[in-house]
Short mmCIF file of C-alpha atoms and ligand atoms in Angstrom, two decimals:
data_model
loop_
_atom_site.label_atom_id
_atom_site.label_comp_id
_atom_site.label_asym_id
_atom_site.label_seq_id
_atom_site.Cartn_x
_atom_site.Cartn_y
_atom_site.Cartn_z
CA UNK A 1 19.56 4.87 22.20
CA UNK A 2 21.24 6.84 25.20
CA UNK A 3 25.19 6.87 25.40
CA UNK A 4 25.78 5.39 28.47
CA UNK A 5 29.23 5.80 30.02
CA UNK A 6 31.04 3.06 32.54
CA UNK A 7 32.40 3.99 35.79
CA UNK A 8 35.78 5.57 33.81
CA UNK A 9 33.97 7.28 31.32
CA UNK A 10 35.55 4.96 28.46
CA UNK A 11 32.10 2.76 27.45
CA UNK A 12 30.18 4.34 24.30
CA UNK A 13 27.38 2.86 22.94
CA UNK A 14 27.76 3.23 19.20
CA UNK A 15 23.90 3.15 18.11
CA UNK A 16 24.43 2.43 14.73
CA UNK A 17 27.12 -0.75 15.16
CA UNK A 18 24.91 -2.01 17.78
CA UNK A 19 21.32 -1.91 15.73
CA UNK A 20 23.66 -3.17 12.21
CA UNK A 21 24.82 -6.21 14.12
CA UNK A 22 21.12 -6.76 15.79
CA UNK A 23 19.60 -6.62 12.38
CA UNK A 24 22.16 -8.82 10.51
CA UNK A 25 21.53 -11.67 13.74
CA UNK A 26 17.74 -11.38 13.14
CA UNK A 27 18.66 -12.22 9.68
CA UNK A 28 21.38 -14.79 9.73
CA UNK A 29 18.47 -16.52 12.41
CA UNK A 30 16.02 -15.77 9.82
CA UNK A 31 17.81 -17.79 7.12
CA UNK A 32 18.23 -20.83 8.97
CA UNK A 33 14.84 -20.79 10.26
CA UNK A 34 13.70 -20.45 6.40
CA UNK A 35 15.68 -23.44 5.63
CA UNK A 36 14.66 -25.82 8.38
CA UNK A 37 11.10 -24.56 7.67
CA UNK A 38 10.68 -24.08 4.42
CA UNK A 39 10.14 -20.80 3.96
CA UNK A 40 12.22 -19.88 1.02
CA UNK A 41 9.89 -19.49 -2.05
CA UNK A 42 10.45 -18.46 -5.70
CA UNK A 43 8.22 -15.26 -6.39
CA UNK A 44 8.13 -15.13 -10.48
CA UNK A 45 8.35 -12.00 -12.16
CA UNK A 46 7.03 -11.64 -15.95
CA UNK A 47 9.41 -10.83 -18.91
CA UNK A 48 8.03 -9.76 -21.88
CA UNK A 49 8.23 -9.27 -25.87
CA UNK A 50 8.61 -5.69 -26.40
CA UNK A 51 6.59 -4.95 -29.60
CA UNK A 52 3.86 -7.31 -28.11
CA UNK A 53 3.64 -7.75 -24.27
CA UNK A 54 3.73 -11.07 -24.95
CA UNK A 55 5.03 -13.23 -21.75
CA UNK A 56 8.37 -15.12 -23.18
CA UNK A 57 9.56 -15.88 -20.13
CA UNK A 58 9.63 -15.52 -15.76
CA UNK A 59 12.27 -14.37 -13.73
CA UNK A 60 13.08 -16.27 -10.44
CA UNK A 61 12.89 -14.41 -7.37
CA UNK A 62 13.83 -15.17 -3.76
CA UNK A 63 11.49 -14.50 -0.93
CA UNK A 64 11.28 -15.69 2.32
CA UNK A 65 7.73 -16.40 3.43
CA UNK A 66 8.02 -15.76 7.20
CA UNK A 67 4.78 -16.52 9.28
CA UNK A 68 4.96 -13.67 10.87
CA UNK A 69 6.87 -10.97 9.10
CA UNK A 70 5.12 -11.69 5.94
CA UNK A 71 7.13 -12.04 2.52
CA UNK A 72 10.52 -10.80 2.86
CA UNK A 73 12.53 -9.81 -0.55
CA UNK A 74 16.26 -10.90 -0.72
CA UNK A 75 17.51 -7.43 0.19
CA UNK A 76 20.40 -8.17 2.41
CA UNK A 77 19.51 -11.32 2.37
CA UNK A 78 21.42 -12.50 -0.11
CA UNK A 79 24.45 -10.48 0.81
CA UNK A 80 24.57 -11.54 4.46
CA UNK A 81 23.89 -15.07 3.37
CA UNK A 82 27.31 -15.11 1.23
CA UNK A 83 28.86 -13.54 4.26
CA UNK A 84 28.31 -16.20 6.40
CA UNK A 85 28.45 -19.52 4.18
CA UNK A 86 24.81 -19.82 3.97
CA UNK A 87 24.44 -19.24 0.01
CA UNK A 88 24.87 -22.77 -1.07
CA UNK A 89 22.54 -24.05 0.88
CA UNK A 90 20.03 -21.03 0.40
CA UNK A 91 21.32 -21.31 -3.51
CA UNK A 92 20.40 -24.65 -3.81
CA UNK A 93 16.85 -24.34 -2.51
CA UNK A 94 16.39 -21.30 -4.52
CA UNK A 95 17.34 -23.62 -7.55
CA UNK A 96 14.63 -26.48 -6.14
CA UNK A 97 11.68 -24.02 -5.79
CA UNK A 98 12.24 -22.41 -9.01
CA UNK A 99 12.89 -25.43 -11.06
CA UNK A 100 9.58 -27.10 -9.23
CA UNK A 101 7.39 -23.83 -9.65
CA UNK A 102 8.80 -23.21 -13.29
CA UNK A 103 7.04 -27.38 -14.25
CA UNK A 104 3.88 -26.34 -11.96
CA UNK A 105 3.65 -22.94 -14.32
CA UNK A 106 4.11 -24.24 -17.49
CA UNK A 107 1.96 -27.53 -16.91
CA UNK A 108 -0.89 -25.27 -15.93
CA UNK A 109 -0.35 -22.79 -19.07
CA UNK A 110 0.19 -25.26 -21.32
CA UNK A 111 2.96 -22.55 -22.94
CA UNK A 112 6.70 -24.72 -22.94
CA UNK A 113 8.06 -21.71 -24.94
CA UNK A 114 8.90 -19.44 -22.17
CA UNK A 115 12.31 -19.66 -20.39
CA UNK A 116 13.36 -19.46 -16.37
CA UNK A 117 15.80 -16.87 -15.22
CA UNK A 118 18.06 -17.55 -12.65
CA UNK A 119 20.22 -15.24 -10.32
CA UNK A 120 23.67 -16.67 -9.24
CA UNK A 121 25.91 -15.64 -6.71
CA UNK A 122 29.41 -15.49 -7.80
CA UNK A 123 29.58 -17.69 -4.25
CA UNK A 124 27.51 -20.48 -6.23
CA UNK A 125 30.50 -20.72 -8.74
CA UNK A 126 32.08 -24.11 -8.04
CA UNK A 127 33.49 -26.48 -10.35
CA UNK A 128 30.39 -29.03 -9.40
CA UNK A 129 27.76 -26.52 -10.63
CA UNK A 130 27.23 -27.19 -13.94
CA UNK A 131 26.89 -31.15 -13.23
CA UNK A 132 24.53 -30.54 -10.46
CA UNK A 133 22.38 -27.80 -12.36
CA UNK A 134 22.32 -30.61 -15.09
CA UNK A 135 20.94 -33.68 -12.91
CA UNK A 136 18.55 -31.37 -11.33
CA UNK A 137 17.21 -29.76 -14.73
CA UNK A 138 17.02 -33.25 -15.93
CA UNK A 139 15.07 -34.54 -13.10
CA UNK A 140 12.50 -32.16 -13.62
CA UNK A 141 12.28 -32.64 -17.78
CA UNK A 142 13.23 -28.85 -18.50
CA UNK A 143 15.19 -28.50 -21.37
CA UNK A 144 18.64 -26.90 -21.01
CA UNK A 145 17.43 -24.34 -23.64
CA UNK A 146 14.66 -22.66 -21.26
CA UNK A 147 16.97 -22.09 -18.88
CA UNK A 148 18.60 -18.81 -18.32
CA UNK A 149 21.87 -18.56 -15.83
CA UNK A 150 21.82 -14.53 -14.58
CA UNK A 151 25.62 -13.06 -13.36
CA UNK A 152 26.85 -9.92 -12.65
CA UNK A 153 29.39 -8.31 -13.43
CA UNK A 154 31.46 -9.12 -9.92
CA UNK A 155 31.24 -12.46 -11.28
CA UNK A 156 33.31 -12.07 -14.43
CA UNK A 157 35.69 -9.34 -12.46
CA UNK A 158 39.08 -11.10 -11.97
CA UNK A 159 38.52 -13.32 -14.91
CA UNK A 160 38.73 -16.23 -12.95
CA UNK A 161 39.98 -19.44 -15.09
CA UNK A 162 37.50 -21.23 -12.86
CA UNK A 163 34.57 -19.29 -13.43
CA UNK A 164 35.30 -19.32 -17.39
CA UNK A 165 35.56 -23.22 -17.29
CA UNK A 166 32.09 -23.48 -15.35
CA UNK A 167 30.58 -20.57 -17.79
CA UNK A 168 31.90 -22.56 -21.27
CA UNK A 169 30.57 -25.62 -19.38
CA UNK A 170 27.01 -23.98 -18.74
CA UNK A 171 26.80 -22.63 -22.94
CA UNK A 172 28.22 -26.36 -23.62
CA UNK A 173 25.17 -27.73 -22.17
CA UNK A 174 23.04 -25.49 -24.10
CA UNK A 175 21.97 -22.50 -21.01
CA UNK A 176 22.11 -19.32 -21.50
CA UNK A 177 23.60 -16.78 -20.30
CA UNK A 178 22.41 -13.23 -18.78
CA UNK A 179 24.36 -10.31 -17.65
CA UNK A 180 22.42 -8.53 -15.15
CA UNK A 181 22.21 -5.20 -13.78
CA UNK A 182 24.28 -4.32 -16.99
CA UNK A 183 25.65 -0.74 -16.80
CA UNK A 184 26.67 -0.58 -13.10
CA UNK A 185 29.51 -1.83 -11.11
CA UNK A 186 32.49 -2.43 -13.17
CA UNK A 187 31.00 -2.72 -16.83
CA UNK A 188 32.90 -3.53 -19.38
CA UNK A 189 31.86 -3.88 -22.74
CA UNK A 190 34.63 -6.37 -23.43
CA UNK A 191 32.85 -8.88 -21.45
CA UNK A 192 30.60 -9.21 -23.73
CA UNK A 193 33.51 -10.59 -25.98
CA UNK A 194 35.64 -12.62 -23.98
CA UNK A 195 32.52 -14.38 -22.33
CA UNK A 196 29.54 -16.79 -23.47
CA UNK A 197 27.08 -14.09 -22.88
CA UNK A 198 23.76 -14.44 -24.54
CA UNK A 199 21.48 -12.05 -22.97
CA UNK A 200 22.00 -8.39 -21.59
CA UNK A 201 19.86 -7.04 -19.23
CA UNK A 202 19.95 -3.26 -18.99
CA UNK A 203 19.71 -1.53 -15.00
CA UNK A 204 16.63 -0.42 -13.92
CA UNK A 205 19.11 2.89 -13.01
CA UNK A 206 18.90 3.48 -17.13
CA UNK A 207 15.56 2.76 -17.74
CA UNK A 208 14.87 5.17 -14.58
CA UNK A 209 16.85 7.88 -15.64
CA UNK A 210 15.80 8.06 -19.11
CA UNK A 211 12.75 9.87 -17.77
CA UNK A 212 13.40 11.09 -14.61
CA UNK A 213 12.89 14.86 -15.29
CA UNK A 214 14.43 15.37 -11.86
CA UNK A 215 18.21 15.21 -13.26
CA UNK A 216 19.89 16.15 -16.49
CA UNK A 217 20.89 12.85 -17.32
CA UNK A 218 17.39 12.18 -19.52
CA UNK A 219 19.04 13.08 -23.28
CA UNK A 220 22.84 10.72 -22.24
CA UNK A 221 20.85 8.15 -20.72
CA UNK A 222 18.64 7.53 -23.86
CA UNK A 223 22.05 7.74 -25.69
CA UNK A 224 23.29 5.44 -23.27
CA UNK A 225 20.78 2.96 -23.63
CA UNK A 226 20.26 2.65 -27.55
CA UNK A 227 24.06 2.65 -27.61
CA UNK A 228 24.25 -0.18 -25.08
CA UNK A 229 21.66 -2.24 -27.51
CA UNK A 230 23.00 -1.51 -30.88
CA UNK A 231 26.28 -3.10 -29.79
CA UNK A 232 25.10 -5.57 -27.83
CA UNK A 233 22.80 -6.91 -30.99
CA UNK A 234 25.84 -6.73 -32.80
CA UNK A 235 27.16 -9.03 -30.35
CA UNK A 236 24.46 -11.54 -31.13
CA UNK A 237 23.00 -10.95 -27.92
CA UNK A 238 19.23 -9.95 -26.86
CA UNK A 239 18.73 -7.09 -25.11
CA UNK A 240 16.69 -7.16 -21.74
CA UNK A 241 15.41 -3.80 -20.17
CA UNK A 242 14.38 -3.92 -16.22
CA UNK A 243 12.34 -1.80 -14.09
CA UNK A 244 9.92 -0.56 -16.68
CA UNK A 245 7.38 1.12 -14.85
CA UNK A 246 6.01 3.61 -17.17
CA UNK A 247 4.13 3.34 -20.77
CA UNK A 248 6.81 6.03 -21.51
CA UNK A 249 9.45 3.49 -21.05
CA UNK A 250 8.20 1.31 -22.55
CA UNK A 251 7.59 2.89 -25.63
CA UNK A 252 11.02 4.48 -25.87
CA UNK A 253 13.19 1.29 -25.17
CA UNK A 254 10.95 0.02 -27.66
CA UNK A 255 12.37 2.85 -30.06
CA UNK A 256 15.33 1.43 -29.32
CA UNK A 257 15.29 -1.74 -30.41
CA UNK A 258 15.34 -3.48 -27.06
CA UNK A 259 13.62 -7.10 -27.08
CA UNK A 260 12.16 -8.07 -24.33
CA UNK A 261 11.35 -6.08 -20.18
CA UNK A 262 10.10 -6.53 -16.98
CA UNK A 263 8.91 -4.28 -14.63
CA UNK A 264 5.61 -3.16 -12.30
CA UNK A 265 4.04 -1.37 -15.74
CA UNK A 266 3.55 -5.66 -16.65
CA UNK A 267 3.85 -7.25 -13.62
CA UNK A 268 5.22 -7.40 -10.02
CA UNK A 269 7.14 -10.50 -8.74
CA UNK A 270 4.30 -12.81 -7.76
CA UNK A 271 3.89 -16.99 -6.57
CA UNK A 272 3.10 -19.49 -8.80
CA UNK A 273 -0.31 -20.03 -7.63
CA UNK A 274 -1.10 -16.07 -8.25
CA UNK A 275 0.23 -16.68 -11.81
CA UNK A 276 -1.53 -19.75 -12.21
CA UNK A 277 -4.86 -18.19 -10.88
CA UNK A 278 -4.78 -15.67 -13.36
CA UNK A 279 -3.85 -17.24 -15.84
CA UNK A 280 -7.08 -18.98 -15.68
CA UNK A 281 -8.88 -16.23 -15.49
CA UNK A 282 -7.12 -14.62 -18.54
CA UNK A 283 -5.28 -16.65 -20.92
CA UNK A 284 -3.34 -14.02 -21.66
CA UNK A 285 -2.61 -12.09 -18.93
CA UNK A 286 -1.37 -8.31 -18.96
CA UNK A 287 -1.32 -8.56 -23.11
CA UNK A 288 -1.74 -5.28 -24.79
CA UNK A 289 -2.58 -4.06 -28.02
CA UNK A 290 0.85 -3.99 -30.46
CA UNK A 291 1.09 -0.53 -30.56
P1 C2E B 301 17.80 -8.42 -10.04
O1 C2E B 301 18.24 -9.77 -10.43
O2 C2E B 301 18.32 -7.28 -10.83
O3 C2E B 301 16.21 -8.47 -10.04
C1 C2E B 301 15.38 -7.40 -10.38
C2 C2E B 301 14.88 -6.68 -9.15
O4 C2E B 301 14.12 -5.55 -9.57
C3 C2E B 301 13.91 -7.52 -8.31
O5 C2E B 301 14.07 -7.13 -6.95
C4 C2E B 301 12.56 -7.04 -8.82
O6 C2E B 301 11.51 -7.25 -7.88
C5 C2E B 301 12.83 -5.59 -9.02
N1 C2E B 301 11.91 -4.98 -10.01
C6 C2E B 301 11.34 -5.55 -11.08
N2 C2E B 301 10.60 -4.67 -11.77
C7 C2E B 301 10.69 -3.50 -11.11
C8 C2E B 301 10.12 -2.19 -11.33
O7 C2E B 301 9.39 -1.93 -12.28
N3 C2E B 301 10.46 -1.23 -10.43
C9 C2E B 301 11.28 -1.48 -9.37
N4 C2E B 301 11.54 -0.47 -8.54
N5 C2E B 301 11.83 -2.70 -9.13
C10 C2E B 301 11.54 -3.69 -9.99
P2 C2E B 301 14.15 -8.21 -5.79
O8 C2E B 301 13.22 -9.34 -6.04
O9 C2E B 301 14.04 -7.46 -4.49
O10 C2E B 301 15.63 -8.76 -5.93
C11 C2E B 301 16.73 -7.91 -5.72
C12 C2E B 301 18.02 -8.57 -6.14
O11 C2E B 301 18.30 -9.69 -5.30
C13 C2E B 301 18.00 -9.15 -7.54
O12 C2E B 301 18.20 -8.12 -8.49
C14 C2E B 301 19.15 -10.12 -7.47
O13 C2E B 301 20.37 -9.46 -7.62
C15 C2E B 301 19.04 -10.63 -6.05
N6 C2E B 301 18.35 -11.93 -6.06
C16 C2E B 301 17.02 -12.20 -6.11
N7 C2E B 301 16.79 -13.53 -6.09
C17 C2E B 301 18.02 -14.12 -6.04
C18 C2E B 301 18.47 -15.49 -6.00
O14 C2E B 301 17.71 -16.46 -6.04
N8 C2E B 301 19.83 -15.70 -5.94
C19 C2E B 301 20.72 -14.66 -5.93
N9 C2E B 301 22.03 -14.94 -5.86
N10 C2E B 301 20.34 -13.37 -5.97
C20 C2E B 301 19.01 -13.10 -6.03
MG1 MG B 302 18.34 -10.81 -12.13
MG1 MG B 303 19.00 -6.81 -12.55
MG1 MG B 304 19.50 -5.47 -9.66
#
């Protein structure tokens, strides 16, 4: 865009401002459109048993299904959407569509072993959350044990009574627990200690860089991540690796000792009717040989 000066010389376009604040309208405009519409979806992505490939259980997604853009991932979404207010009412149909798709997906399957992970925005964290995850889990008969509540570590920063009360209330009720994105932001192992945390789920960032032959980090990030699962077992927790993309990967987190993944090498975030479909064509979809 041309800098266009005013009659003193003093006007300057700053391209960048001006294109940030177009593209943040477009999507603040986008998420109340999705709302009144119904365009918010829950894409479900695939997490496996290591040693088997076996499916144990689906990670919620968010996606916004515009008519004309096509299907959006959260991206800024999410962000922007906590900027401006938007996340409980974006939050609470995420909860809805997953909860819905999660009965549609295990009715078809006939499987009610697998669990339901669910992202949280610190945001979502009010005292009434708990209670109101509660009536809607039992409104929908799913058992507080198949479903999984995934923070991050910006969550659990200032150790916020508040937070602590709604997280004892959540492993009260019998949820679990996931750290997510474990590794980045402000990790800290002690986390793991002072809060109900049942799962871990390593970054994709690890998992990338244990094989990235681009950058020396290969041998400490291999160290890094059979470190990070050896103490988190002895924490009692499982161990979740993301972003597997590679039989590589796969087979060295398996070395490791890590329990379950996710990632394009199994599966891409998909809708329930794509599961659904091919899960009637193959019982078992995406199941490979124990190696
Ligand atoms: P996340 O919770 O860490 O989710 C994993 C992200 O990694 C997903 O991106 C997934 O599509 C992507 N992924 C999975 N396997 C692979 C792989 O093999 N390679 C690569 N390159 N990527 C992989 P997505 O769906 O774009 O979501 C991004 C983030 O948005 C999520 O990261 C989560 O932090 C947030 N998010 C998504 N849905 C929700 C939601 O309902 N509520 C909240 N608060 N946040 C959400
Ligand atoms: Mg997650
Ligand atoms: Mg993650
Ligand atoms: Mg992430």
């Amino acid at each position: 865009r041309k800098k266009r000066d005013g009659k003193n010389g003093a006007q300057v376009y700053h391209p960048s401002f001006e294109d940030g604040t177009r593209e943040r309208a477009a999507i603040e405009h986008d998420i109340e459109l999705g709302l009144s519409n119904d365009w918010f979806d829950a894409y479900f992505q695939p997490i496996i048993q290591m040693k088997t490939g076996r499916i144990v259980g689906y990670e919620a997604l968010l996606r916004l299904l515009h008519p004309e853009r096509g299907v959006i991932p959260p991206g800024r979404l999410i962000s922007i959407a906590e900027e401006t207010g938007a996340i409980d009412r974006v939050g609470t149909r995420m909860l809805e569509k997953a909860l819905e798709n999660f009965v549609r997906l295990s009715e078809a399957s006939g499987n009610s072993d697998t669990y339901l992970a669910i992202n949280l925005s610190p945001l979502q964290f009010e005292p009434a959350l708990p209670m109101k995850l509660t009536a809607m889990t039992n409104r929908y008969g799913i058992a507080p044990g198949r479903i999984v509540i995934e923070i991050t570590e910006a969550t659990l920063l200032h150790d916020n009574p508040q937070i602590r009360t709604i997280l004892d209330s959540f492993n009260r009720h019998g949820y679990r627990i996931a750290l997510d994105d474990f590794g980045t932001g402000y990790s800290s192992l002690s986390y793991l200690n002072r809060f109900p945390v049942d799962i871990v789920k390593i970054d994709q960032s690890f998992v990338r860089a244990m094989c990235d032959d681009e950058t020396e980090l290969n041998e400490k990030s291999r160290m890094l991540v059979e470190g990070i699962t050896a103490i988190s077992h002895k924490m009692a927790c499982t161990v979740v690796a993301e972003g597997i993309e590679t039989e590589e990967q796969w087979a060295l987190l398996k070395s490791f000792g890590v329990d379950n993944g996710q990632g394009y090498l199994f599966a891409r975030p998909q809708s329930v009717a794509t599961l659904i479909a091919e899960q009637r064509a193959k019982p078992e979809p995406r199941q490979r040989s124990v190696a």
